[in-house]
Structures are given as structure tokens and as C-alpha cells.
Amino acid sequence: MRHLLTRTTRRRVVGALTAGLLGTLGLTGPAPAAHAEATAQAPAAPAAPALDDGLALTPPMGFNNWNSTHCRAEFNEEMVKGIADIFVEKGLKDAGYQYVNLDDCWALPARDANGKLVPDPVRFPGGIKAVADYVHARGLKLGIYTSAGTKTCNSAGFPGALGHEYSDAQQFADWGVDYLKYDNCNNQGMDAKLRYTTMRDALKATGRPIVYSICEWGENKPWEWAADVGHLWRTTGDISDNWGSMLSIMKQNLPLAQYAGPGQWNDPDMLEVGNGGMTDNEYRTHFSMWSIMAAPLLIGSDLRSVSEETFDILGNREVIAVDQDPLGKQGAVVSSEGGRWVVAKEMKDGSRAVALFNETGSAQRIATTAGAVGLPEADAYTLRDLWQHKSYNTAGTISATVPARGTVLLRVSADDKWAKNPPAVELGLEGSTLIEAGKAAALTTSVTDLGRTPAKRVSASLGGPADWTVKANSPTTAGVLPTGRALRTKWTVTAPAGTPPGSYELTLKASYRSPSGTRAESVLPLTASVVVAPPSGTSYLGDLPWLSTTNGWGPVERNTSNGESAAGDGNPLTINDVVYAKGLGVHAESSIEYYTGKACETVTAQVGVDDEEGSEGSVAFEIWADGTKAASTGVLTNAQAAQALSADVTGAQVVRLVTTDGGDGITSDHGDWGDARLTC
Ligand code: GLA
């Protein structure tokens, strides 16, 4: 992928220093080019105390234009003012969003005769001070961006602050800037700690309180040294608006929980909520997980054109309260088997925020207990659902069936008010929701009382699309369910013959009463897939309908390579000069699922890195038969010829072709499943 290649190359540029820069930074000779490696080997230093300046005591909240505009022309004064207005009008300011931040491309490429930065007169005709005044007049704050290098990251070559730290910081302060994001491009191979500390001192010298955001992408483990340098530090490379990127960043940021606290935050990059590359369910997961990780909440979508659903997500005050809790703990992983994540965050009032996050592509039961998330022993607990905005009581079990890629976010407390809430119930489903049209499928649902109190007059219902038949074959009601007991109901579900393949919604609902008679309802949205039985004989996978796909860069391509991010922009599948007329073109992290209905035997393919890449791509291939890895390669690079991969998939309902990044992060990872075939 050209785009990523450029970025990687850019970051490796190490140049000679000018005498002027050396003088400013107090160095006597060029910094060693291999600095990053040297730092990585240094022993882990104990975390330094946070900056004692009272800033960013909770994670910064606000907006930054980068994720929605990059350098495009719509990043301008009008946009920034528009966002400030919306913060006020839509209640986001009241919800805690405060900083309106400008990213790269706000300046002209050249400094003026006095070495001062010059705002781009087309984007910011009134200058930066005028924008700051506008934002301040609305009770908000303004942020700006530059790089701890000779130039910023954009290829147009905007000036960076290396060697100009004191003058640039003063200029920002004079404009009324309240927040600086300090990037890492064109850093001339100089020591990161020195570069970032110089700017810290320069900001301090202005006397203006300025939140200082270190953006060196986690390359020098800033969590180990930056607590007394900046208020937050990026822990990873850039996020992009897709599930794989968000997930991979989340997984890199989660283990760093111990380093976060008031005035010192891990920054897994800005929010993509509302930018359109994920579903609202996925964006709720993104927002839930950033909040439980006490991440900065910087909105990255153009609020002038987002949906009401986006405002509902970004404006959920109960979720924001998890992020902004004054104790300042980052949530820690309690368990993560099979992509079923439990993450718990200690809150100042003694309660725990608990995220039940389902990484997988199908609904999963995710369960923990009050004890496991750190709550004291008690008769019962109050359990608050932060997306449903409803409270229940639980005897100690915290569990739910979580939809694919969804997150149930809860706040659980050992208090004495639990009895006023109805018991929590857990909704469950057994049986496959892969349904062949015209054939009856058997499903079993369950409604289990998790409460200390009994659930009374319980009834379960299962709904599907209007023309489907959903029939209960056993009772759908129970007079009373004591703690831990379940109402189980068997159903047959039939999609009429001729129903087109695809995803359809099923809804399981339970309604019941608490002992005092209060009515409660619990709803579980489920997805059924109408599937086609696989054809018998041998077929090319590039020609068969799939169940689902995920891909790291644009869509999976049929019978061509991945190409760039648009659909249908691939090239002939080519591995080391060998061209395959049939197959699948992907980009790590990728997964393609096929319904095989226990009727198939083998999958074969010639796999490798496509020639459309430079020398950087490295991937590994896996074939899964339901939950079992049936075949895999080691890491394959661009230099290698295609490798033959063959898997026995006998008895599998679903076969999954997975392409991973080979363990080295995602750069130019174009994988080909050449000549991929399925035999049934
Ligand atoms: C880097 C940063 C991004 C963004 C761009 C701007 O890639 O990590 O967040 O600021 O530069 O060019």
C-alpha cells in the first residue's frame, strides 16, 4: 500500500543536524542514528511523577480535525468555529468536551523573516488568535499541532519546532493556545526524551497553562519516561476508520494500564466515531473501550454532518463518566479467552466499570463475577447498564450474551440500594444461526435470573423478519425464577424458500416483574445468516458467496489482488512473478468466512505476499475449521515464492481464511490466496 509505505519510509529518515540545532539542544555531535533501538534495549525506568501543574487531571476531551479532514481544504476556520458552536448547541460542552484542536496543515510551509510561524491565509484568514478568541468566547479551549522535528508529517513540508521550541511555544501562548500536540516526524534521529523535554520547558517558560500531548507513536516507550514531560502520550501508530485498526490499537494500549493516572494518560489516538468506516455497534465498542481505558476523548468526525446516533454515542454521559472518573485509573484486562474480553476499571466511589467486549464475529456469552472485578463480598450488587441506562440487582454474576463486535458496558457497585432494582436477567441462545432458506432450524433460548431477588411472571419471545416462521416448541413463560434458575425455550425458525442470502435480525426479549411488581424488560439483538449450501465438487473460493469478511485496507477482492482502498481496484494476483487467474486478494488483518455446512473436505491455495507491494509486506496465513486452526504458514515476505497451503475442513460448519500481519505490525501487508479452492 503506497500510503503506508511512504509513511514508514518517512519515519526512518535520519539526517545530519545543522550547527544551529545542535547549539539549541545543547549537543556536541550528531545523535546516533540507531537511537530507537538503543532506547528499546534500555532497562525499564520506574514511572516518574506526573507534571505537578494541575492540568489534564482527567483525560482531555474535545475535537481534532485530523481523522475527518487530514489536510483537505475543508480544514479551515469555518470548520473550527462550526465545531465550537456545535459543542455548545448540542450539549457536548456540558458533557465535558472542551478542547477544539487544530492538527497538521494549519501553517504555511515557510516561516516569516523573523522565524515566526505563519498561519495559512486561505484556511485561517483571520489568523490563529482570532480562532482562539472565538473558541474562548464560548468557554472552550484551543489546541494546536507541530512536530518535534524539522518539519511536520505532511509531505508539503510545514515547519516543525525542532530548534525553534522557545519561539514557537511563545507564539502559541501569545495566540491563546491551550493545548499542543507535538508530533515526531523529521526528528533527525535525535533523542526523543530530549526533544520532548525541551518543548515541555519551552511551554512552561511561557507561563501559560498548556496541555502537552506527546505524539511519538509509542516508539520510545514514553509511558516509561514521559509522566513528568507531557500530560498524555500516544502509545501506537495512527488509527484509521476501520475495525481492524481500532482493535489492534486497543490491544496495544490495554497492557499499559499501570502507567496511566491524573495528568499522565496513555493515548491510543483520536476517536473515529461518526466517520462512517464502522457500524454504530462497532463505534459503541470503540467509545466504550476508549472510556474504560481512560483515553483522551478527542472527537475525530466532522460534527457538522454526523447522524443523531453519533451524537448519542459521543454524548453518553454515563460512559463519559467512566472515562472522566477522578481516580484516574485505566481499566485492566480481567480475562480475554477466545476474544471474550472482560475489562474492569476501579472508580473513585468504589464501584467498578466493567466492559464485556466481544471481539469475534458471532454472539458470545461473556461472564465474570463481582469478586473477579475487585468488588468486596456482598449479598448483592447494583448493576447499571450504561448504554441501556437501566439498573438491576445481581447476586454476583456479571454476564451477558454480547452481539458480534459489541460491548456491554456496566457499572457495578456494592451498595445498599440494590434491592430497589429488578433482578438482572441474562439472555442466551444455543444452536446455529446459520440458516438455509426453506429448512427449519432449531434454536434454544434461555432467560436466567442473575439477581438476588426472584424474577416473576417471566415470558420470552423470539422475533424475526415478517415473512419468517418462528415457532415455540416448549413453554415461553415461567411463574417465578429464583436466583440462578433459567427458563429455556426450544424454537424452530424457518426463512421462506428463496430468501436471499445475507444477514437478518432476530430479537430475543424477556419481560418479567420484580418482587415488588415493577415491570422489567431485557432485549438481545441477534443476527441470523441465510446461507446457501456449498456446491459439491471443487469450486474457486473467489467465485463463491462468503458469509462475512474483514480486511485491513479497503475490501477483500475476488480474483484480483487487494490494490488500494477502493473496491475493485486490484491487480492480477501475482506472487513472485507467478500470476493466478483465480483467488482472493486481502490486506492484513483479514478474515473471510464461508459457510460449508459440514459438507466439505478440503481448502487449498497458493499463498504469499502480492508483488504489487514494495519490500515491506510480511504476512502469515491460517485456515480455520470452526474453532480449530486446521492449517497455517509461517511468516511469508515479499521475497518468497508462493507456498502451498492445504487444510482438512471435514465436518466444519464454517471455514475461515485468516491473514495476519506476521507479528510485525501492519505495513504493506498485501496477501494473496492464489488459486484458492474448496472441495465439498
Ligand atoms: C502523524 C500523527 C497523526 C497526525 C499526522 C499529521 O501521523 O500521528 O495523528 O497528526 O501526523 O500529519
XYZ file of C-alpha atoms and ligand atoms in Angstrom, residues 7 10-11 66 103-104 145 152-154 181 183 185 215 217 234 238 269-270, ligand 1:
31
model
C 4.778 6.961 5.991
C 9.386 8.953 6.187
C 9.763 7.859 9.776
C -7.290 15.102 11.522
C -3.888 19.279 13.526
C -1.259 19.425 10.783
C -0.114 20.994 16.403
C 5.674 18.231 10.367
C 4.430 14.930 8.978
C 2.665 16.207 5.892
C 0.061 18.066 20.114
C 4.446 15.007 16.626
C 8.241 13.363 12.044
C 2.862 12.093 19.786
C 3.633 6.784 18.418
C 0.450 8.316 22.048
C -2.174 6.225 13.714
C -5.193 8.061 19.303
C -8.309 10.019 18.490
C 1.122 11.914 12.376
C 0.266 11.838 13.626
C -1.189 11.994 13.246
C -1.402 13.312 12.506
C -0.478 13.404 11.311
C -0.485 14.785 10.683
O 0.907 10.825 11.548
O 0.485 10.623 14.294
O -2.012 11.921 14.384
O -1.154 14.365 13.388
O 0.871 13.109 11.651
O 0.375 14.883 9.577
